[in-house]
C-alpha positions as protocol buffer text, in pm:
chain_id: "A"
residue {
  index: 1
  type: MET
  ca { x: 2711 y: 21850 z: 19857 }
}
residue {
  index: 2
  type: PRO
  ca { x: 2672 y: 21527 z: 19598 }
}
residue {
  index: 3
  type: TRP
  ca { x: 2298 y: 21536 z: 19612 }
}
residue {
  index: 4
  type: MET
  ca { x: 2100 y: 21862 z: 19660 }
}
residue {
  index: 5
  type: SER
  ca { x: 1698 y: 21875 z: 19591 }
}
residue {
  index: 6
  type: LYS
  ca { x: 1584 y: 22084 z: 19335 }
}
residue {
  index: 7
  type: GLU
  ca { x: 1276 y: 22213 z: 19530 }
}
residue {
  index: 8
  type: PRO
  ca { x: 1337 y: 22469 z: 19765 }
}
residue {
  index: 9
  type: ILE
  ca { x: 1500 y: 22460 z: 20110 }
}
residue {
  index: 10
  type: ILE
  ca { x: 1577 y: 22694 z: 20390 }
}
residue {
  index: 11
  type: THR
  ca { x: 1829 y: 22868 z: 20200 }
}
residue {
  index: 12
  type: PRO
  ca { x: 1858 y: 23098 z: 20007 }
}
residue {
  index: 13
  type: PRO
  ca { x: 1625 y: 23284 z: 20205 }
}
residue {
  index: 14
  type: MET
  ca { x: 1340 y: 23457 z: 20105 }
}
residue {
  index: 15
  type: LYS
  ca { x: 1257 y: 23286 z: 19828 }
}
residue {
  index: 16
  type: ILE
  ca { x: 918 y: 23230 z: 19703 }
}
residue {
  index: 17
  type: TYR
  ca { x: 820 y: 22939 z: 19653 }
}
residue {
  index: 18
  type: ARG
  ca { x: 563 y: 22874 z: 19379 }
}
residue {
  index: 19
  type: GLY
  ca { x: 490 y: 22475 z: 19426 }
}
residue {
  index: 20
  type: LYS
  ca { x: 582 y: 22204 z: 19124 }
}
residue {
  index: 21
  type: ASP
  ca { x: 370 y: 22286 z: 18919 }
}
residue {
  index: 22
  type: PRO
  ca { x: 571 y: 22406 z: 18571 }
}
residue {
  index: 23
  type: GLU
  ca { x: 262 y: 22693 z: 18480 }
}
residue {
  index: 24
  type: LEU
  ca { x: 373 y: 22837 z: 18823 }
}
residue {
  index: 25
  type: ILE
  ca { x: 713 y: 22805 z: 18827 }
}
residue {
  index: 26
  type: GLU
  ca { x: 824 y: 23154 z: 18664 }
}
residue {
  index: 27
  type: LYS
  ca { x: 1116 y: 22945 z: 18453 }
}
residue {
  index: 28
  type: PRO
  ca { x: 1112 y: 22562 z: 18415 }
}
residue {
  index: 29
  type: ILE
  ca { x: 1438 y: 22310 z: 18594 }
}
residue {
  index: 30
  type: LEU
  ca { x: 1608 y: 22109 z: 18363 }
}
residue {
  index: 31
  type: LYS
  ca { x: 1552 y: 21740 z: 18428 }
}
residue {
  index: 32
  type: THR
  ca { x: 1864 y: 21628 z: 18526 }
}
residue {
  index: 33
  type: GLU
  ca { x: 1922 y: 21324 z: 18271 }
}
residue {
  index: 34
  type: ASP
  ca { x: 2210 y: 21024 z: 18193 }
}
residue {
  index: 35
  type: TYR
  ca { x: 2477 y: 21163 z: 18012 }
}
residue {
  index: 36
  type: PHE
  ca { x: 2508 y: 20814 z: 17816 }
}
residue {
  index: 37
  type: GLU
  ca { x: 2162 y: 20812 z: 17751 }
}
residue {
  index: 38
  type: LYS
  ca { x: 2238 y: 21069 z: 17491 }
}
residue {
  index: 39
  type: VAL
  ca { x: 2563 y: 20935 z: 17358 }
}
residue {
  index: 40
  type: GLY
  ca { x: 2345 y: 20715 z: 17134 }
}
residue {
  index: 41
  type: GLY
  ca { x: 2433 y: 20326 z: 17119 }
}
residue {
  index: 42
  type: PHE
  ca { x: 2681 y: 20030 z: 17260 }
}
residue {
  index: 43
  type: GLY
  ca { x: 2908 y: 20133 z: 16953 }
}
residue {
  index: 44
  type: ASP
  ca { x: 2924 y: 20538 z: 17047 }
}
residue {
  index: 45
  type: ARG
  ca { x: 2962 y: 20452 z: 17417 }
}
residue {
  index: 46
  type: MET
  ca { x: 3271 y: 20258 z: 17321 }
}
residue {
  index: 47
  type: ALA
  ca { x: 3419 y: 20520 z: 17128 }
}
residue {
  index: 48
  type: TRP
  ca { x: 3372 y: 20747 z: 17416 }
}
residue {
  index: 49
  type: ALA
  ca { x: 3538 y: 20531 z: 17654 }
}
residue {
  index: 50
  type: VAL
  ca { x: 3814 y: 20488 z: 17421 }
}
residue {
  index: 51
  type: LYS
  ca { x: 3880 y: 20861 z: 17392 }
}
residue {
  index: 52
  type: ARG
  ca { x: 3873 y: 20900 z: 17759 }
}
residue {
  index: 53
  type: GLY
  ca { x: 4119 y: 20695 z: 17823 }
}
residue {
  index: 54
  type: LEU
  ca { x: 4349 y: 20809 z: 17534 }
}
residue {
  index: 55
  type: GLN
  ca { x: 4352 y: 21139 z: 17680 }
}
residue {
  index: 56
  type: ILE
  ca { x: 4437 y: 20993 z: 18082 }
}
residue {
  index: 57
  type: GLY
  ca { x: 4678 y: 20794 z: 17962 }
}
residue {
  index: 58
  type: LEU
  ca { x: 4810 y: 21000 z: 17714 }
}
residue {
  index: 59
  type: THR
  ca { x: 4775 y: 21307 z: 17918 }
}
residue {
  index: 60
  type: PHE
  ca { x: 4968 y: 21113 z: 18297 }
}
residue {
  index: 61
  type: SER
  ca { x: 5255 y: 20984 z: 17996 }
}
residue {
  index: 62
  type: VAL
  ca { x: 5339 y: 21368 z: 17929 }
}
residue {
  index: 63
  type: TRP
  ca { x: 5354 y: 21489 z: 18252 }
}
residue {
  index: 64
  type: ASP
  ca { x: 5569 y: 21204 z: 18361 }
}
residue {
  index: 65
  type: ILE
  ca { x: 5812 y: 21172 z: 18083 }
}
residue {
  index: 66
  type: TRP
  ca { x: 5914 y: 21592 z: 18071 }
}
residue {
  index: 67
  type: GLY
  ca { x: 5815 y: 21673 z: 18430 }
}
residue {
  index: 68
  type: PHE
  ca { x: 5919 y: 21404 z: 18662 }
}
residue {
  index: 69
  type: SER
  ca { x: 6163 y: 21096 z: 18513 }
}
residue {
  index: 70
  type: ARG
  ca { x: 6246 y: 21374 z: 18252 }
}
residue {
  index: 71
  type: ILE
  ca { x: 6326 y: 21046 z: 17983 }
}
residue {
  index: 72
  type: THR
  ca { x: 6511 y: 21156 z: 17637 }
}
residue {
  index: 73
  type: ASP
  ca { x: 6538 y: 20743 z: 17500 }
}
residue {
  index: 74
  type: ARG
  ca { x: 6295 y: 20749 z: 17204 }
}
residue {
  index: 75
  type: ARG
  ca { x: 6216 y: 20348 z: 17305 }
}
residue {
  index: 76
  type: ALA
  ca { x: 6245 y: 20458 z: 17664 }
}
residue {
  index: 77
  type: GLN
  ca { x: 5970 y: 20748 z: 17598 }
}
residue {
  index: 78
  type: ILE
  ca { x: 5724 y: 20496 z: 17433 }
}
residue {
  index: 79
  type: ALA
  ca { x: 5774 y: 20227 z: 17626 }
}
residue {
  index: 80
  type: ARG
  ca { x: 5673 y: 20498 z: 17927 }
}
residue {
  index: 81
  type: THR
  ca { x: 5370 y: 20583 z: 17708 }
}
residue {
  index: 82
  type: ALA
  ca { x: 5229 y: 20237 z: 17686 }
}
residue {
  index: 83
  type: PHE
  ca { x: 5336 y: 20206 z: 18083 }
}
residue {
  index: 84
  type: PHE
  ca { x: 5019 y: 20438 z: 18160 }
}
residue {
  index: 85
  type: THR
  ca { x: 4795 y: 20452 z: 17824 }
}
residue {
  index: 86
  type: ILE
  ca { x: 4752 y: 20066 z: 17801 }
}
residue {
  index: 87
  type: PRO
  ca { x: 4606 y: 20064 z: 18145 }
}
residue {
  index: 88
  type: ALA
  ca { x: 4452 y: 20391 z: 18157 }
}
residue {
  index: 89
  type: LEU
  ca { x: 4246 y: 20266 z: 17750 }
}
residue {
  index: 90
  type: SER
  ca { x: 4166 y: 19929 z: 17991 }
}
residue {
  index: 91
  type: ALA
  ca { x: 3997 y: 20050 z: 18272 }
}
residue {
  index: 92
  type: THR
  ca { x: 3782 y: 20312 z: 18063 }
}
residue {
  index: 93
  type: VAL
  ca { x: 3649 y: 20058 z: 17796 }
}
residue {
  index: 94
  type: GLY
  ca { x: 3636 y: 19784 z: 18054 }
}
residue {
  index: 95
  type: TRP
  ca { x: 3415 y: 19988 z: 18290 }
}
residue {
  index: 96
  type: MET
  ca { x: 3189 y: 20070 z: 17955 }
}
residue {
  index: 97
  type: ALA
  ca { x: 3140 y: 19731 z: 17867 }
}
residue {
  index: 98
  type: MET
  ca { x: 3077 y: 19576 z: 18184 }
}
residue {
  index: 99
  type: LEU
  ca { x: 2835 y: 19887 z: 18292 }
}
residue {
  index: 100
  type: GLU
  ca { x: 2632 y: 19825 z: 17992 }
}
residue {
  index: 101
  type: ILE
  ca { x: 2634 y: 19386 z: 18063 }
}
residue {
  index: 102
  type: SER
  ca { x: 2554 y: 19529 z: 18414 }
}
residue {
  index: 103
  type: LYS
  ca { x: 2257 y: 19729 z: 18273 }
}
residue {
  index: 104
  type: LYS
  ca { x: 2123 y: 19476 z: 18004 }
}
residue {
  index: 105
  type: SER
  ca { x: 2133 y: 19182 z: 18280 }
}
residue {
  index: 106
  type: LEU
  ca { x: 1993 y: 19363 z: 18578 }
}
residue {
  index: 107
  type: GLY
  ca { x: 1707 y: 19585 z: 18451 }
}
residue {
  index: 108
  type: ARG
  ca { x: 1609 y: 19990 z: 18470 }
}
residue {
  index: 109
  type: GLU
  ca { x: 1541 y: 19955 z: 18809 }
}
residue {
  index: 110
  type: MET
  ca { x: 1856 y: 19846 z: 18924 }
}
residue {
  index: 111
  type: TYR
  ca { x: 2078 y: 20071 z: 18734 }
}
residue {
  index: 112
  type: GLN
  ca { x: 2294 y: 20186 z: 19076 }
}
residue {
  index: 113
  type: GLU
  ca { x: 2422 y: 19815 z: 19137 }
}
residue {
  index: 114
  type: ALA
  ca { x: 2519 y: 19817 z: 18777 }
}
residue {
  index: 115
  type: TYR
  ca { x: 2774 y: 20100 z: 18855 }
}
residue {
  index: 116
  type: VAL
  ca { x: 2900 y: 19977 z: 19189 }
}
residue {
  index: 117
  type: ALA
  ca { x: 2967 y: 19621 z: 18919 }
}
residue {
  index: 118
  type: ALA
  ca { x: 3132 y: 19806 z: 18674 }
}
residue {
  index: 119
  type: ALA
  ca { x: 3397 y: 19966 z: 18951 }
}
residue {
  index: 120
  type: THR
  ca { x: 3522 y: 19585 z: 18954 }
}
residue {
  index: 121
  type: VAL
  ca { x: 3634 y: 19618 z: 18608 }
}
residue {
  index: 122
  type: PRO
  ca { x: 3901 y: 19920 z: 18691 }
}
residue {
  index: 123
  type: ALA
  ca { x: 3989 y: 19804 z: 19025 }
}
residue {
  index: 124
  type: ALA
  ca { x: 4100 y: 19511 z: 18874 }
}
residue {
  index: 125
  type: VAL
  ca { x: 4340 y: 19700 z: 18620 }
}
residue {
  index: 126
  type: TYR
  ca { x: 4459 y: 19882 z: 18887 }
}
residue {
  index: 127
  type: CYS
  ca { x: 4592 y: 19592 z: 19098 }
}
residue {
  index: 128
  type: VAL
  ca { x: 4705 y: 19403 z: 18773 }
}
residue {
  index: 129
  type: TRP
  ca { x: 4880 y: 19681 z: 18664 }
}
residue {
  index: 130
  type: ARG
  ca { x: 5054 y: 19787 z: 18967 }
}
residue {
  index: 131
  type: ARG
  ca { x: 5076 y: 19445 z: 19131 }
}
residue {
  index: 132
  type: ARG
  ca { x: 4893 y: 19516 z: 19444 }
}
residue {
  index: 133
  type: LEU
  ca { x: 4608 y: 19282 z: 19538 }
}
residue {
  index: 134
  type: ALA
  ca { x: 4511 y: 19495 z: 19892 }
}
residue {
  index: 135
  type: ALA
  ca { x: 4455 y: 19790 z: 19702 }
}
residue {
  index: 136
  type: PHE
  ca { x: 4124 y: 19655 z: 19490 }
}
residue {
  index: 137
  type: PRO
  ca { x: 3910 y: 19819 z: 19718 }
}
residue {
  index: 138
  type: LYS
  ca { x: 4102 y: 20165 z: 19774 }
}
residue {
  index: 139
  type: VAL
  ca { x: 4043 y: 20180 z: 19417 }
}
residue {
  index: 140
  type: PHE
  ca { x: 3653 y: 19968 z: 19401 }
}
residue {
  index: 141
  type: ILE
  ca { x: 3499 y: 20198 z: 19645 }
}
residue {
  index: 142
  type: PRO
  ca { x: 3518 y: 20567 z: 19501 }
}
residue {
  index: 143
  type: ILE
  ca { x: 3406 y: 20456 z: 19197 }
}
residue {
  index: 144
  type: ALA
  ca { x: 3129 y: 20271 z: 19285 }
}
residue {
  index: 145
  type: LEU
  ca { x: 3024 y: 20516 z: 19490 }
}
residue {
  index: 146
  type: MET
  ca { x: 3047 y: 20787 z: 19293 }
}
residue {
  index: 147
  type: GLY
  ca { x: 2885 y: 20584 z: 18983 }
}
residue {
  index: 148
  type: ALA
  ca { x: 2590 y: 20501 z: 19230 }
}
residue {
  index: 149
  type: ALA
  ca { x: 2563 y: 20867 z: 19363 }
}
residue {
  index: 150
  type: TYR
  ca { x: 2559 y: 20956 z: 18979 }
}
residue {
  index: 151
  type: GLN
  ca { x: 2306 y: 20697 z: 18859 }
}
residue {
  index: 152
  type: LYS
  ca { x: 2077 y: 20821 z: 19194 }
}
residue {
  index: 153
  type: SER
  ca { x: 2103 y: 21192 z: 19098 }
}
residue {
  index: 154
  type: VAL
  ca { x: 1945 y: 21087 z: 18782 }
}
residue {
  index: 155
  type: ASP
  ca { x: 1665 y: 20844 z: 18943 }
}
residue {
  index: 156
  type: GLU
  ca { x: 1561 y: 21110 z: 19195 }
}
residue {
  index: 157
  type: ASN
  ca { x: 1606 y: 21443 z: 18961 }
}
residue {
  index: 158
  type: LEU
  ca { x: 1872 y: 21575 z: 19202 }
}
residue {
  index: 159
  type: TYR
  ca { x: 2131 y: 21801 z: 19186 }
}
residue {
  index: 160
  type: LEU
  ca { x: 2463 y: 21664 z: 19200 }
}
residue {
  index: 161
  type: GLY
  ca { x: 2770 y: 21814 z: 19338 }
}
residue {
  index: 162
  type: PHE
  ca { x: 2801 y: 22189 z: 19263 }
}
residue {
  index: 163
  type: ASN
  ca { x: 2503 y: 22184 z: 18994 }
}
residue {
  index: 164
  type: ALA
  ca { x: 2237 y: 22389 z: 19229 }
}
residue {
  index: 165
  type: ARG
  ca { x: 2454 y: 22735 z: 19119 }
}
residue {
  index: 166
  type: TYR
  ca { x: 2406 y: 22770 z: 18792 }
}
residue {
  index: 167
  type: GLN
  ca { x: 2131 y: 22486 z: 18681 }
}
residue {
  index: 168
  type: ASN
  ca { x: 1836 y: 22644 z: 18835 }
}
residue {
  index: 169
  type: PRO
  ca { x: 1698 y: 22923 z: 18571 }
}
residue {
  index: 170
  type: ASN
  ca { x: 1561 y: 23077 z: 18860 }
}
residue {
  index: 171
  type: GLU
  ca { x: 1882 y: 23144 z: 19132 }
}
residue {
  index: 172
  type: PRO
  ca { x: 2110 y: 23322 z: 18882 }
}
residue {
  index: 173
  type: TYR
  ca { x: 2413 y: 23329 z: 19054 }
}
residue {
  index: 174
  type: ASP
  ca { x: 2660 y: 23557 z: 18847 }
}
residue {
  index: 175
  type: GLN
  ca { x: 2768 y: 23933 z: 18892 }
}
residue {
  index: 176
  type: MET
  ca { x: 2511 y: 24138 z: 18701 }
}
residue {
  index: 177
  type: SER
  ca { x: 2230 y: 23941 z: 18880 }
}
residue {
  index: 178
  type: ARG
  ca { x: 2392 y: 24037 z: 19269 }
}
residue {
  index: 179
  type: PRO
  ca { x: 2271 y: 24365 z: 19448 }
}
residue {
  index: 180
  type: VAL
  ca { x: 2608 y: 24464 z: 19495 }
}
residue {
  index: 181
  type: THR
  ca { x: 2759 y: 24823 z: 19405 }
}
residue {
  index: 182
  type: LEU
  ca { x: 3100 y: 24953 z: 19452 }
}
residue {
  index: 183
  type: PHE
  ca { x: 2994 y: 25004 z: 19774 }
}
residue {
  index: 184
  type: GLY
  ca { x: 2812 y: 24732 z: 19874 }
}
residue {
  index: 185
  type: GLU
  ca { x: 2464 y: 24607 z: 19832 }
}
residue {
  index: 186
  type: SER
  ca { x: 2196 y: 24933 z: 19842 }
}
residue {
  index: 187
  type: ARG
  ca { x: 1999 y: 24889 z: 20129 }
}
residue {
  index: 188
  type: ARG
  ca { x: 1913 y: 25033 z: 20491 }
}
residue {
  index: 189
  type: ILE
  ca { x: 2084 y: 24919 z: 20767 }
}
residue {
  index: 190
  type: ASP
  ca { x: 1917 y: 24704 z: 21043 }
}
residue {
  index: 191
  type: LEU
  ca { x: 2049 y: 24592 z: 21330 }
}
residue {
  index: 192
  type: MET
  ca { x: 1779 y: 24433 z: 21481 }
}
residue {
  index: 193
  type: HIS
  ca { x: 1713 y: 24213 z: 21182 }
}
residue {
  index: 194
  type: PRO
  ca { x: 2062 y: 24163 z: 20971 }
}
residue {
  index: 195
  type: LYS
  ca { x: 2016 y: 23986 z: 20646 }
}
residue {
  index: 196
  type: GLN
  ca { x: 2286 y: 23727 z: 20755 }
}
residue {
  index: 197
  type: PHE
  ca { x: 2007 y: 23577 z: 21008 }
}
residue {
  index: 198
  type: ARG
  ca { x: 1689 y: 23628 z: 20767 }
}
residue {
  index: 199
  type: GLY
  ca { x: 1547 y: 23220 z: 20664 }
}
residue {
  index: 200
  type: THR
  ca { x: 1789 y: 23068 z: 20958 }
}
residue {
  index: 201
  type: ILE
  ca { x: 1679 y: 22899 z: 21274 }
}
residue {
  index: 202
  type: PHE
  ca { x: 1716 y: 23290 z: 21426 }
}
residue {
  index: 203
  type: GLN
  ca { x: 1509 y: 23498 z: 21190 }
}
residue {
  index: 204
  type: PRO
  ca { x: 1285 y: 23200 z: 21045 }
}
residue {
  index: 205
  type: THR
  ca { x: 1015 y: 23475 z: 20953 }
}
residue {
  index: 206
  type: ASP
  ca { x: 979 y: 23757 z: 20731 }
}
residue {
  index: 207
  type: PRO
  ca { x: 1032 y: 24058 z: 20911 }
}
residue {
  index: 208
  type: GLY
  ca { x: 824 y: 24240 z: 20646 }
}
residue {
  index: 209
  type: PRO
  ca { x: 944 y: 24558 z: 20399 }
}
residue {
  index: 210
  type: THR
  ca { x: 1244 y: 24791 z: 20517 }
}
residue {
  index: 211
  type: TYR
  ca { x: 1090 y: 25080 z: 20385 }
}
residue {
  index: 212
  type: ALA
  ca { x: 754 y: 25238 z: 20456 }
}
residue {
  index: 213
  type: LYS
  ca { x: 471 y: 25249 z: 20264 }
}
residue {
  index: 214
  type: TRP
  ca { x: 289 y: 25559 z: 20046 }
}
residue {
  index: 215
  type: GLU
  ca { x: 21 y: 25584 z: 19783 }
}
């Protein structure tokens, strides 16, 4: 899911809700932060964009030369590398520059719109690179939606993607935290209250303990 609330929902079942009070929650959930705000100033962010652009361009170049086109001439290899690397570098650097300009121009309340505006640069670079003006929406829309979704998760403190599987310390999903043994989970079989129905519309209430109370 692109966005998931950090508050308890229907699943996973049988979780004790301790509210939003940090004093009641066993382990506080880290707030979703903007990655680019921690990178540094404008120069550091542009350096990050240059690094990512070179990585993308060189990766595609190596894959194309050694795995697809199989060019052996050295000059042709250099030209092929420039064919992929220059557009990739232009797209990432232009995207970051446009993002910073849009953030400064629109203000903090319109950062989502800034990500949408920044998506115009890589889309334009792709259209010029491939000489396909009709491909602008195909590149612009996915990049704009991903950027807006990312900023929305930061603004509203939401999980982005599948980060809920590891960002909540109160819900460990590692193998050591699962009640499973070599022969399966150690519990009494209950045909009337199967575990798969707990916390769902088929069994919304807690059926109670499956063991006898003793003193």
